[in-house]
Coordinates of C-alpha atoms and ligand atoms in Angstrom, one line a residue:
Chain A
M7 CA -9.7 -23.4 -29.9
K8 CA -11.4 -22.1 -26.9
N9 CA -12.2 -18.6 -26.7
G10 CA -10.8 -18.1 -30.2
L11 CA -8.0 -15.8 -28.9
T12 CA -5.1 -16.8 -30.5
F13 CA -1.9 -14.6 -30.2
F14 CA -1.0 -14.4 -33.7
P15 CA -3.6 -13.4 -36.4
K16 CA -3.6 -15.9 -39.3
G17 CA -1.2 -15.2 -42.3
V18 CA 2.0 -12.9 -42.7
H19 CA 0.0 -9.4 -42.0
F20 CA 1.4 -9.3 -38.3
F21 CA 4.1 -7.4 -39.1
R22 CA 1.9 -4.7 -40.6
V23 CA -0.3 -4.8 -38.0
S24 CA 2.4 -4.3 -35.8
M25 CA 4.0 -1.4 -37.9
Q26 CA 0.6 0.4 -38.0
L27 CA 0.0 0.0 -34.1
L28 CA 3.3 1.1 -33.3
K29 CA 2.7 4.4 -35.6
A30 CA -0.6 5.0 -33.9
Y31 CA 0.9 4.6 -30.3
W32 CA 3.9 6.8 -31.3
Q33 CA 1.4 9.2 -32.0
E34 CA -0.3 8.9 -29.0
T35 CA 2.7 9.2 -27.1
L36 CA 3.7 12.4 -28.7
A37 CA 0.3 13.6 -27.5
Y38 CA 1.0 13.1 -24.1
R39 CA 4.8 13.9 -24.2
G40 CA 4.6 16.1 -21.2
M41 CA 3.3 13.1 -19.0
V42 CA 5.6 10.7 -20.6
I43 CA 8.6 12.9 -20.0
I44 CA 7.7 13.4 -16.1
W45 CA 7.4 9.9 -15.5
G46 CA 11.0 9.7 -17.2
I47 CA 12.6 12.6 -14.7
H48 CA 10.6 10.4 -12.1
S49 CA 12.3 7.3 -12.7
I50 CA 15.9 8.9 -12.6
M51 CA 15.0 10.8 -9.5
V52 CA 14.2 7.9 -6.9
P53 CA 17.7 6.2 -8.0
F54 CA 19.7 9.6 -7.9
V55 CA 18.1 10.3 -4.6
L56 CA 19.2 6.6 -3.2
M57 CA 22.8 7.1 -4.9
F58 CA 23.4 10.0 -2.4
V59 CA 21.8 8.5 0.5
W60 CA 24.5 5.5 0.1
L61 CA 27.4 7.7 -1.0
A62 CA 26.7 9.5 2.6
V63 CA 26.8 6.3 4.3
E64 CA 30.2 5.5 6.1
R65 CA 31.7 1.8 5.2
G66 CA 34.4 -0.2 6.0
S67 CA 37.1 -0.7 3.1
N68 CA 36.0 -4.3 3.0
S69 CA 32.4 -3.6 1.7
P70 CA 31.4 -5.2 -1.4
Y71 CA 30.6 -2.0 -3.2
Q72 CA 32.4 1.2 -3.0
D73 CA 31.6 5.1 -4.0
G74 CA 32.1 4.0 -7.8
D75 CA 30.0 1.1 -7.7
Y76 CA 26.9 2.9 -6.1
I77 CA 27.4 5.2 -8.8
L78 CA 27.4 3.1 -11.4
Y79 CA 24.5 0.9 -10.0
Y80 CA 22.3 3.9 -9.6
L81 CA 23.1 5.5 -12.7
A82 CA 22.1 2.2 -14.7
M83 CA 18.8 1.9 -12.8
P84 CA 17.1 4.8 -14.7
L85 CA 18.0 2.9 -17.8
V86 CA 16.8 -0.6 -16.8
M87 CA 13.8 0.7 -15.0
N88 CA 12.8 2.5 -18.3
F89 CA 12.9 -0.8 -20.2
I90 CA 10.9 -2.9 -17.2
D91 CA 8.2 -0.2 -16.6
C92 CA 4.9 -1.7 -16.8
W93 CA 1.4 0.0 -16.7
T94 CA -1.1 -2.5 -17.9
V95 CA -1.8 -3.0 -14.2
F96 CA -3.3 0.7 -14.2
T97 CA -4.5 0.7 -17.8
F98 CA -6.2 -2.7 -17.9
P99 CA -8.6 -2.4 -15.4
E100 CA -9.3 1.4 -16.7
E101 CA -10.3 -0.4 -20.1
L102 CA -12.5 -2.7 -18.0
R103 CA -14.3 0.1 -16.3
E104 CA -14.5 2.5 -19.1
G105 CA -15.7 -0.3 -21.7
Y106 CA -12.8 0.1 -24.1
F107 CA -12.1 -3.3 -23.5
N108 CA -15.3 -4.2 -25.4
R109 CA -13.8 -3.0 -28.7
Q110 CA -10.4 -4.9 -28.2
L111 CA -12.5 -8.0 -27.3
L112 CA -14.5 -7.9 -31.0
K113 CA -11.3 -7.4 -33.0
P114 CA -9.4 -10.3 -35.1
L115 CA -6.4 -9.3 -33.1
H116 CA -5.6 -10.3 -29.3
P117 CA -6.1 -7.3 -26.8
I118 CA -2.5 -8.1 -25.2
W119 CA -1.0 -6.7 -28.4
G120 CA -2.2 -3.3 -28.0
H121 CA -0.5 -3.0 -24.6
V122 CA 2.8 -4.6 -25.9
F123 CA 3.0 -1.9 -28.6
E124 CA 1.9 1.2 -26.6
H125 CA 4.6 0.2 -24.2
I126 CA 7.4 -0.2 -26.9
A127 CA 6.2 3.2 -28.3
A128 CA 6.3 5.1 -25.0
K129 CA 9.6 3.5 -24.0
A130 CA 11.3 4.5 -27.1
F131 CA 10.4 7.9 -26.6
Q132 CA 11.2 7.9 -22.9
L133 CA 14.7 6.4 -23.9
L134 CA 15.2 9.3 -26.5
C135 CA 15.1 11.6 -23.3
L136 CA 16.9 9.5 -20.8
V137 CA 20.0 8.6 -22.6
P138 CA 21.3 12.0 -23.1
I139 CA 20.6 12.5 -19.6
V140 CA 22.4 9.8 -18.3
F141 CA 25.5 9.7 -20.1
S142 CA 25.9 13.3 -19.7
I143 CA 26.1 12.8 -16.1
S144 CA 28.2 9.7 -16.3
W145 CA 30.4 11.7 -18.6
F146 CA 30.6 14.4 -15.7
M147 CA 31.6 11.7 -12.9
G148 CA 33.8 9.5 -15.3
D149 CA 36.3 9.7 -12.7
Y150 CA 34.5 8.2 -10.1
L151 CA 33.1 5.1 -12.1
P152 CA 34.7 1.5 -11.7
D153 CA 36.4 0.4 -15.2
I154 CA 33.7 -2.0 -17.1
D155 CA 34.9 -4.0 -20.0
F156 CA 32.3 -4.3 -22.9
S157 CA 33.2 -7.6 -24.4
F158 CA 30.8 -9.1 -27.1
R159 CA 30.0 -11.9 -24.3
K160 CA 28.5 -9.3 -21.9
I161 CA 26.9 -7.2 -24.4
A162 CA 24.7 -10.5 -25.4
L163 CA 24.1 -11.3 -21.9
L164 CA 23.3 -8.1 -21.0
F165 CA 20.7 -7.9 -23.9
F166 CA 18.8 -11.1 -23.1
A167 CA 19.1 -10.3 -19.2
L168 CA 17.4 -7.3 -20.4
L169 CA 15.1 -8.8 -22.7
F170 CA 14.0 -11.3 -20.0
A171 CA 13.6 -8.7 -17.6
V172 CA 11.4 -6.4 -19.8
V173 CA 9.1 -9.8 -20.5
L174 CA 9.2 -11.0 -17.1
R175 CA 8.4 -7.9 -15.4
F176 CA 5.1 -7.2 -17.9
V177 CA 4.0 -10.9 -17.3
M178 CA 4.1 -10.5 -13.9
N179 CA 2.4 -7.1 -13.9
T180 CA -0.5 -8.0 -16.7
T181 CA -1.2 -11.3 -14.7
L182 CA -1.8 -9.0 -11.7
A183 CA -3.9 -6.9 -13.6
M184 CA -6.5 -9.8 -14.7
T185 CA -7.4 -9.7 -11.4
G186 CA -9.3 -6.4 -12.4
F187 CA -12.2 -8.9 -13.6
W188 CA -13.1 -9.7 -9.8
I189 CA -11.2 -6.5 -8.2
E190 CA -12.0 -3.0 -8.5
H191 CA -8.8 -1.5 -6.8
V192 CA -6.0 -3.5 -8.5
E193 CA -3.9 -0.6 -7.9
T194 CA -3.5 -1.3 -4.2
L195 CA -2.5 -4.8 -4.9
N196 CA 0.2 -3.6 -7.1
L197 CA 1.4 -0.9 -4.5
V198 CA 2.3 -3.7 -2.1
F199 CA 3.5 -6.7 -4.8
N200 CA 4.9 -4.9 -7.5
Q201 CA 6.4 -1.5 -6.0
A202 CA 7.1 -1.9 -2.4
I203 CA 8.2 -5.5 -2.2
W204 CA 9.9 -4.7 -5.8
A205 CA 11.6 -1.9 -4.2
L206 CA 13.1 -3.8 -1.4
L207 CA 13.8 -7.1 -3.0
G208 CA 14.5 -6.0 -6.5
G209 CA 17.5 -4.2 -5.5
M210 CA 16.2 -0.7 -5.7
V211 CA 16.6 0.3 -2.1
T212 CA 20.1 -1.6 -1.7
P213 CA 22.0 -3.3 -4.4
I214 CA 21.2 -7.1 -4.1
E215 CA 25.0 -7.6 -4.1
T216 CA 25.5 -5.9 -0.6
L217 CA 22.9 -8.2 1.3
P218 CA 23.8 -10.7 3.7
P219 CA 23.7 -14.2 2.5
I220 CA 20.3 -15.0 4.6
F221 CA 18.4 -12.3 2.4
R222 CA 20.1 -13.8 -0.6
I223 CA 18.3 -16.6 -0.5
V224 CA 15.2 -15.2 -0.3
T225 CA 16.3 -12.4 -3.2
D226 CA 17.7 -14.8 -5.5
V227 CA 14.3 -17.1 -5.5
L228 CA 11.9 -14.8 -6.2
P229 CA 11.3 -13.2 -9.2
Y230 CA 12.1 -9.4 -8.0
R231 CA 15.6 -9.4 -8.8
Y232 CA 15.7 -10.5 -12.5
T233 CA 13.8 -7.5 -13.3
L234 CA 15.9 -4.8 -12.1
S235 CA 19.1 -5.8 -10.3
F236 CA 20.3 -8.8 -12.3
P237 CA 20.7 -6.8 -15.5
I238 CA 23.3 -4.2 -13.6
E239 CA 24.9 -6.9 -11.9
I240 CA 25.8 -8.5 -15.1
L241 CA 27.0 -4.9 -16.3
R242 CA 29.2 -4.5 -13.0
G243 CA 30.6 -7.6 -14.2
K244 CA 31.1 -9.3 -10.6
I245 CA 28.7 -12.1 -10.9
S246 CA 30.0 -15.8 -11.5
N247 CA 29.0 -17.6 -14.5
G248 CA 27.4 -20.4 -12.0
E249 CA 25.0 -17.3 -11.0
I250 CA 24.2 -15.8 -14.4
I251 CA 23.0 -19.5 -15.4
I252 CA 21.2 -20.1 -12.1
G253 CA 19.9 -16.6 -12.5
F254 CA 18.2 -17.2 -16.2
V255 CA 17.0 -20.6 -14.9
V256 CA 14.9 -18.9 -12.1
M257 CA 13.6 -16.2 -14.6
V258 CA 12.6 -18.6 -17.0
C259 CA 10.5 -20.6 -14.3
W260 CA 8.9 -17.6 -13.1
L261 CA 8.3 -16.4 -16.4
F262 CA 6.5 -19.9 -16.9
L263 CA 4.3 -19.7 -14.0
F264 CA 3.2 -16.2 -14.5
S265 CA 2.3 -17.2 -17.8
L266 CA 0.2 -20.2 -16.7
A267 CA -1.5 -18.0 -14.1
G268 CA -2.3 -15.1 -16.4
R269 CA -3.7 -17.5 -18.8
A270 CA -5.7 -19.1 -16.5
L271 CA -7.0 -15.7 -15.1
W272 CA -7.8 -14.2 -18.4
R273 CA -9.9 -17.3 -19.2
A274 CA -12.0 -17.5 -16.1
G275 CA -12.2 -13.8 -16.3
L276 CA -13.6 -13.6 -20.0
R277 CA -16.3 -16.0 -18.5
I278 CA -17.3 -13.7 -16.0
Y279 CA -16.8 -10.4 -17.6
T280 CA -20.3 -8.7 -18.0
A281 CA -19.3 -5.9 -20.5
Y282 CA -21.0 -3.2 -18.6
G283 CA -21.7 0.2 -20.4
G284 CA -23.6 0.6 -23.5
Chain B
M4 CA -31.4 -14.6 -53.2
E5 CA -29.7 -16.8 -50.5
T6 CA -32.2 -16.8 -47.6
S7 CA -30.5 -19.0 -45.1
S8 CA -30.6 -17.9 -41.3
S9 CA -27.7 -15.5 -40.2
I10 CA -28.8 -15.7 -36.9
V11 CA -30.5 -18.0 -34.8
T12 CA -30.8 -18.4 -31.1
R13 CA -32.9 -20.9 -28.9
N14 CA -34.1 -20.6 -25.2
L15 CA -31.2 -18.3 -24.7
C16 CA -31.0 -17.0 -21.3
R17 CA -28.4 -14.4 -19.4
T18 CA -28.5 -13.7 -15.8
F19 CA -26.3 -11.2 -13.8
E20 CA -25.1 -11.3 -10.4
V21 CA -25.6 -8.2 -8.7
R22 CA -23.7 -7.9 -5.5
R23 CA -25.7 -6.1 -2.5
K24 CA -24.1 -3.6 -0.8
S25 CA -24.7 -3.2 2.6
E26 CA -25.2 -0.5 5.1
G27 CA -23.3 0.1 8.1
F28 CA -19.7 -1.3 9.4
L29 CA -20.6 -4.6 10.5
A30 CA -23.0 -5.5 7.7
S31 CA -20.4 -4.6 5.3
L32 CA -17.9 -6.4 7.1
K33 CA -20.0 -9.4 7.0
G34 CA -20.5 -8.7 3.3
I35 CA -16.9 -9.3 2.7
F36 CA -17.2 -13.0 3.5
W37 CA -20.9 -13.6 3.1
P38 CA -21.6 -11.6 -0.1
R39 CA -25.6 -11.7 -0.7
S40 CA -26.4 -11.3 -4.1
N41 CA -29.4 -10.5 -6.3
F42 CA -30.1 -12.5 -9.6
V43 CA -31.1 -10.1 -12.5
R44 CA -32.6 -12.2 -15.4
A45 CA -31.6 -9.7 -18.1
V46 CA -32.7 -12.3 -21.0
S47 CA -35.1 -15.3 -20.6
G48 CA -35.5 -17.8 -23.0
L49 CA -35.4 -15.7 -26.3
D50 CA -35.9 -17.5 -29.5
M51 CA -35.0 -16.0 -32.6
E52 CA -34.1 -16.7 -36.3
I53 CA -33.0 -13.9 -38.9
Q54 CA -32.6 -14.4 -42.0
T55 CA -29.6 -13.2 -44.3
G56 CA -30.0 -9.5 -45.3
E57 CA -33.0 -8.8 -43.2
L58 CA -33.1 -5.2 -41.6
V59 CA -34.8 -5.9 -38.1
G60 CA -35.7 -3.7 -35.3
F61 CA -35.2 -4.9 -32.0
L62 CA -37.3 -3.1 -29.6
G63 CA -38.2 -2.6 -26.0
P64 CA -38.3 -0.3 -23.1
N65 CA -35.3 0.5 -21.1
G66 CA -33.9 -2.6 -18.9
A67 CA -35.8 -5.2 -21.6
G68 CA -32.5 -6.7 -22.1
K69 CA -31.9 -5.3 -25.7
T70 CA -28.2 -4.5 -25.2
T71 CA -27.4 -7.5 -23.3
T72 CA -28.7 -9.7 -26.3
L73 CA -26.7 -7.7 -28.6
K74 CA -23.8 -8.5 -26.4
M75 CA -24.2 -12.2 -26.3
L76 CA -24.9 -12.2 -30.2
S77 CA -21.6 -10.3 -30.9
G78 CA -19.5 -12.5 -28.6
L79 CA -18.8 -9.9 -25.8
I80 CA -20.4 -11.9 -23.2
F81 CA -21.5 -15.7 -22.5
P82 CA -25.0 -16.6 -22.3
T83 CA -26.0 -18.1 -19.1
S84 CA -28.0 -20.8 -21.1
G85 CA -29.8 -21.5 -24.5
S86 CA -27.8 -21.6 -27.6
I87 CA -26.6 -19.0 -30.2
S88 CA -25.6 -19.6 -33.9
V89 CA -24.6 -16.6 -36.1
L90 CA -23.3 -17.5 -39.3
G91 CA -22.6 -20.8 -38.1
F92 CA -20.4 -19.7 -35.4
Q93 CA -20.9 -19.5 -31.5
P94 CA -20.4 -16.0 -30.8
F95 CA -18.6 -16.3 -27.5
Q96 CA -15.9 -18.4 -29.1
R97 CA -14.5 -15.4 -30.9
D98 CA -13.2 -17.2 -33.5
Y99 CA -11.2 -14.7 -35.6
E100 CA -12.7 -15.6 -38.8
Y101 CA -16.2 -14.5 -36.9
L102 CA -15.0 -11.2 -35.5
G103 CA -14.0 -10.6 -39.3
R104 CA -17.4 -10.7 -40.3
I105 CA -19.3 -9.0 -38.0
S106 CA -19.4 -5.4 -36.5
L107 CA -20.9 -4.2 -33.4
V108 CA -21.8 -0.2 -32.8
M109 CA -22.4 0.4 -29.3
G110 CA -22.2 3.8 -27.6
Q111 CA -20.2 6.7 -29.2
K112 CA -17.0 5.4 -28.3
Q113 CA -16.8 2.2 -29.7
N114 CA -13.9 2.1 -32.5
L115 CA -12.5 5.4 -32.8
W116 CA -9.0 6.4 -31.3
W117 CA -9.8 9.2 -29.1
D118 CA -6.4 11.4 -29.7
L119 CA -6.0 10.3 -33.5
P120 CA -8.2 11.5 -36.5
P121 CA -10.4 9.0 -37.9
I122 CA -8.2 8.3 -40.9
E123 CA -5.9 7.0 -38.7
T124 CA -8.2 4.5 -36.9
L125 CA -9.0 3.4 -40.5
A126 CA -5.8 2.8 -41.3
I127 CA -5.5 0.6 -38.2
H128 CA -8.6 -1.3 -39.4
R129 CA -6.9 -1.8 -42.7
E130 CA -4.2 -3.6 -41.2
I131 CA -6.1 -5.7 -38.6
Y132 CA -8.7 -6.9 -41.0
N133 CA -6.2 -7.2 -43.8
I134 CA -7.8 -5.3 -46.6
S135 CA -5.6 -4.7 -49.7
Q136 CA -4.6 -1.0 -50.1
A137 CA -6.6 -0.8 -53.6
E138 CA -9.7 -2.4 -51.7
F139 CA -9.1 0.2 -48.7
R140 CA -9.3 3.1 -51.1
A141 CA -12.4 2.2 -52.9
R142 CA -14.3 1.4 -49.8
L143 CA -12.8 4.6 -48.0
D144 CA -14.2 6.6 -51.2
E145 CA -17.5 5.0 -50.8
L146 CA -18.1 5.3 -47.3
V147 CA -16.7 9.0 -47.0
E148 CA -19.3 9.9 -49.9
M149 CA -22.4 8.1 -48.5
L150 CA -21.7 9.4 -45.0
E151 CA -20.5 12.8 -46.2
I152 CA -17.3 12.9 -43.7
V153 CA -14.4 14.1 -45.9
D154 CA -13.9 17.0 -43.5
C155 CA -13.8 15.0 -40.6
L156 CA -10.9 12.5 -41.4
D157 CA -8.2 14.5 -40.3
I158 CA -9.4 16.0 -36.9
Q159 CA -8.7 14.5 -33.9
A160 CA -11.7 12.3 -32.9
R161 CA -12.3 14.2 -29.7
K162 CA -12.6 17.2 -31.4
L163 CA -15.6 16.1 -33.7
S164 CA -19.3 17.0 -33.0
L165 CA -21.4 14.0 -31.8
G166 CA -22.8 13.6 -35.5
Q167 CA -19.6 13.5 -37.0
R168 CA -18.3 11.2 -34.4
M169 CA -21.3 8.6 -35.1
R170 CA -21.0 9.0 -38.8
C171 CA -17.2 8.2 -38.7
E172 CA -17.7 5.2 -36.1
L173 CA -20.2 4.0 -38.7
A174 CA -17.4 4.0 -41.4
V175 CA -14.9 2.5 -39.0
A176 CA -17.3 -0.2 -38.3
L177 CA -18.2 -1.0 -41.9
L178 CA -14.9 -0.7 -43.4
H179 CA -14.1 -4.6 -43.5
R180 CA -17.7 -5.2 -44.7
P181 CA -19.5 -7.1 -42.2
Q182 CA -22.1 -9.7 -43.2
I183 CA -23.8 -9.1 -40.0
L184 CA -24.4 -5.5 -38.2
F185 CA -25.2 -5.2 -34.7
L186 CA -26.5 -1.2 -33.9
D187 CA -27.2 -0.5 -30.7
E188 CA -29.3 2.9 -30.7
P189 CA -27.4 4.4 -33.6
T190 CA -29.4 7.8 -33.7
I191 CA -29.4 8.5 -29.9
G192 CA -28.5 12.1 -29.1
L193 CA -28.3 12.9 -32.5
D194 CA -30.6 16.1 -33.6
I195 CA -33.5 15.5 -35.9
L196 CA -31.6 16.5 -39.0
M197 CA -28.8 14.2 -38.2
Q198 CA -31.0 11.5 -37.3
K199 CA -32.5 11.4 -40.8
R200 CA -28.8 11.5 -42.5
V201 CA -28.0 8.5 -40.5
R202 CA -31.3 6.7 -41.2
A203 CA -30.9 7.5 -44.9
F204 CA -27.2 6.3 -44.9
L205 CA -28.3 3.0 -43.3
L206 CA -31.3 2.3 -45.7
N207 CA -28.6 3.1 -48.6
Y208 CA -26.2 1.2 -47.3
H209 CA -28.4 -1.7 -46.5
E210 CA -29.9 -1.4 -50.2
R211 CA -26.3 -1.9 -51.8
F212 CA -24.5 -4.4 -49.7
R213 CA -27.5 -6.1 -48.0
P214 CA -25.8 -7.1 -44.4
T215 CA -28.3 -8.9 -41.9
I216 CA -28.7 -5.6 -39.6
L217 CA -30.1 -5.9 -35.8
L218 CA -31.0 -2.5 -34.7
T219 CA -31.9 -1.2 -31.3
S220 CA -34.0 2.4 -31.3
H221 CA -36.0 4.2 -29.1
Y222 CA -37.3 6.3 -32.1
M223 CA -40.0 5.0 -34.1
E224 CA -38.8 7.6 -37.0
D225 CA -35.7 5.0 -37.2
V226 CA -38.3 1.6 -36.9
I227 CA -40.7 2.9 -39.6
A228 CA -37.9 4.4 -42.0
L229 CA -35.8 1.5 -41.6
V230 CA -37.4 -2.0 -40.5
Q231 CA -39.5 -4.1 -42.4
R232 CA -39.8 -6.6 -39.2
V233 CA -39.9 -5.8 -35.7
I234 CA -38.9 -8.0 -32.2
V235 CA -40.1 -6.8 -29.5
I236 CA -39.0 -8.0 -25.9
N237 CA -39.9 -6.7 -22.5
R238 CA -38.3 -8.0 -19.4
G239 CA -36.0 -10.2 -21.4
L240 CA -39.0 -12.0 -22.7
K241 CA -40.0 -11.8 -26.7
I242 CA -43.5 -10.4 -26.6
Y243 CA -43.8 -9.8 -30.3
D244 CA -42.3 -11.0 -33.5
G245 CA -43.3 -10.1 -36.9
T246 CA -43.8 -7.1 -39.7
L247 CA -44.0 -3.7 -38.8
N248 CA -47.8 -3.8 -40.4
E249 CA -48.8 -6.5 -38.4
L250 CA -47.5 -4.7 -35.4
S251 CA -49.3 -1.7 -36.2
K252 CA -52.5 -3.8 -36.6
A253 CA -51.6 -5.2 -32.8
A254 CA -50.6 -1.9 -31.3
R255 CA -52.1 1.1 -33.1
L256 CA -49.3 3.2 -34.8
E257 CA -50.4 6.8 -34.1
K258 CA -48.9 10.1 -35.0
I259 CA -49.0 13.3 -33.0
L260 CA -50.3 16.4 -34.8
T261 CA -49.6 19.7 -33.8
V262 CA -51.6 22.6 -35.2
T263 CA -51.4 26.4 -34.2
F264 CA -54.3 28.4 -35.9
Q265 CA -54.5 32.3 -36.8
S266 CA -58.0 32.1 -35.5
I267 CA -59.5 29.2 -34.5
P268 CA -61.9 27.7 -37.6
E269 CA -65.7 27.6 -36.6
G270 CA -67.1 24.2 -35.3
F271 CA -63.3 23.0 -35.0
S272 CA -63.2 20.6 -32.5
P273 CA -60.2 18.3 -31.9
L274 CA -62.1 15.4 -30.6
A275 CA -63.6 15.0 -33.8
F276 CA -60.1 13.3 -35.3
G277 CA -58.3 12.1 -32.5
K278 CA -57.1 12.4 -28.8
L279 CA -56.5 15.5 -27.4
I280 CA -53.0 15.9 -25.5
F281 CA -53.6 19.3 -24.7
Q282 CA -54.7 22.7 -26.0
E283 CA -52.8 26.5 -25.4
G284 CA -55.1 28.9 -26.7
P285 CA -55.0 28.6 -30.5
R286 CA -52.4 25.7 -30.3
F287 CA -53.6 22.2 -29.8
Q288 CA -51.9 18.7 -29.8
V289 CA -53.8 15.6 -30.9
K290 CA -53.1 11.7 -31.3
I291 CA -54.4 10.3 -34.4
P292 CA -54.4 7.4 -36.5
R293 CA -51.4 7.2 -38.8
E294 CA -53.7 6.4 -41.8
K295 CA -55.7 9.3 -41.4
A296 CA -52.6 11.6 -40.7
A297 CA -52.3 13.0 -44.2
E298 CA -55.9 13.5 -44.9
T299 CA -56.5 15.5 -41.7
A300 CA -53.6 17.5 -42.1
S301 CA -55.0 18.7 -45.6
N302 CA -58.4 19.3 -44.4
L303 CA -57.1 21.6 -41.8
Y304 CA -55.0 23.6 -44.3
S305 CA -58.0 23.6 -46.4
T306 CA -59.7 25.9 -44.0
G307 CA -57.0 28.5 -44.5
K308 CA -56.3 29.8 -40.9
V309 CA -53.3 27.4 -40.2
L310 CA -50.3 29.3 -38.8
D311 CA -48.3 26.1 -38.3
L312 CA -49.0 22.2 -38.4
T313 CA -46.6 19.7 -37.6
L314 CA -46.8 15.7 -37.8
E315 CA -44.6 13.5 -35.6
E316 CA -44.6 9.8 -35.0
A317 CA -45.7 9.0 -31.3
P318 CA -43.3 7.8 -29.1
I319 CA -42.7 4.2 -29.4
E320 CA -43.1 3.6 -25.9
E321 CA -46.5 4.8 -26.0
V322 CA -47.1 2.2 -29.2
L323 CA -45.7 -0.4 -27.6
G324 CA -47.1 0.1 -24.0
E325 CA -50.4 -1.3 -25.7
L326 CA -48.5 -4.5 -26.3
F327 CA -47.3 -4.7 -23.0
A328 CA -50.6 -4.2 -21.3
S329 CA -52.2 -7.1 -23.6
Ligands
ATP7 N1 -23.4 -5.9 -16.7 C1 -24.4 -5.9 -16.1 N2 -24.4 -6.3 -14.5 C2 -25.4 -6.4 -13.8 N3 -26.8 -6.1 -14.4 C3 -26.6 -5.8 -15.9 C4 -25.6 -5.5 -16.5 N4 -26.0 -5.4 -17.7 C5 -27.3 -5.4 -17.8 N5 -27.9 -5.8 -16.7 C6 -29.3 -5.7 -16.2 O1 -30.0 -6.4 -17.0 C7 -31.3 -5.7 -17.3 C8 -31.1 -5.7 -19.1 O2 -30.3 -4.7 -19.5 P1 -29.8 -4.0 -20.8 O3 -28.9 -3.2 -20.8 O4 -29.8 -5.3 -22.0 O5 -31.2 -3.7 -21.4 P2 -31.6 -2.3 -22.9 O6 -33.0 -3.1 -23.4 O7 -30.7 -2.6 -23.9 O8 -32.0 -1.1 -22.2 P3 -32.1 0.2 -22.6 O9 -33.1 0.7 -23.5 O10 -32.3 1.2 -21.5 O11 -30.4 0.3 -23.4 C9 -31.3 -4.4 -16.8 O12 -32.1 -4.7 -15.5 C10 -29.9 -4.1 -16.2 O13 -29.8 -3.8 -15.2
MG8 MG1 -29.4 -0.8 -24.0

């Protein structure tokens, strides 16, 4: 095996490693709880501002989104954002710069797992803060929200759409983070590719379903929609079965492509890595 | 006892490419498209062979290529050319079985989780290296006792003193009982007392478990107390490989004697037994041959006029400087 970096350690002790790492990252999250809470609030603010903007805009009665749809869309968004949020693009280059990557590289455990468990711990904590806020607002605004059914089928679809969204976003961001082996300021690239374009084509600024068909060709082919808008579209329930299937297929394709690219960058990066420091 | 080779390198080389930064707008614009690089040869043609259980000192001045060699041996970086075999593995392939058998201690923030107490880092390592609970307890108790770190285990790592942290780092690095231990300046930044404790620990540990240890240091005290064999490199080239005794013949090992008199004894001349470094009233500092040190000191004491007398090892760079010159 080249580079000797297998994803799973041999034997069955991976579960125990996971639990121990989760526990450690949970403690770290608590140590930085102030910062984590501020990030959580930050992720609520932008969708709420956008919600009020769209509620203030005049629109005809034949528009696909009415007030209630916008409220639902932008209320669900902070929760989705909490799940898909990924910051390897900041932490990985920092690890490289500060020399912490050295220690990850010399352990019989793939360095990616540290990032994975760190994300899980931080998100679990953020969710604990977010859920009460979002749900109390939903309750408060209940009269304006459109009716949505929660069939088993929908909950299952929602679960998988979210899961794929989380994984896709993680893989996209982490692949970009790998360029940190060559480039000093990956954050700038991230700002363009994963923030600006994502906000536009992922459905943050405008719900995808309200875009004219010509734009839909772009949004439906690019990966961004699937990391934000897609799960909310499923929640809203106006998306057809055909669209859902195509959506999952496109997602899997991007996941595959980004994984391949990330793997190639990882291997090439390790070859040129000079482990400065020490 | 087994005497097979644990570490073998043949014609090991490592070159670093360093981008040259250009001054001025046009020049830096040009630099983006046609980057110009310098090549630094950190290690060139290193051959070495270290037997299982040996404790070897790896010496050389700043920038000699010591850390670079340790990084290649542990598997952090690829060699530019040449071959390495450690325990029969090629380190840069980072086989998990290999990583489970070695440890690298480099700098002060190697393994400890900064925001957690050391005991948590140790627990994480227990799982990563798949150590049974019983084995973990036994090893931990042993390391805690040898390193005297009972009081440090539950304190957030960032709040520990440098000396406490270094000893906790060692505990973490040794928990999985590595067969090979790479130590890059383990005593750097520690006060004299703490250096002594770390040294005593390493000696004791090596005695008990016989791991193969390759250690770099800029302190002669470390070398004399710990190692039997030294490998000296300069500018990436090996210039000496042999026992400490032979080294002391090749390059005179000296001690620095500092003496302060109540009143200078009659007929006292520092030049009679060594090279005068400085004199300041009744205070003299002299460089003397190692083997004469004890005798000279007792002679001086016997005059009854000594207020204070210390003996230290001459700095490693001075000792090795003669080697580089020859
Ligand atoms: N990552 C790197 N990129 C570029 N050059 C490097 C890198 N690491 C080391 N070098 C260069 O390689 C040479 C050897 O460095 P190295 O760190 O191995 O020396 P050393 O013997 O450990 O020195 P010291 O005693 O100061 O720790 C130096 O000239 C250094 O500038
Ligand atoms: Mg060094």
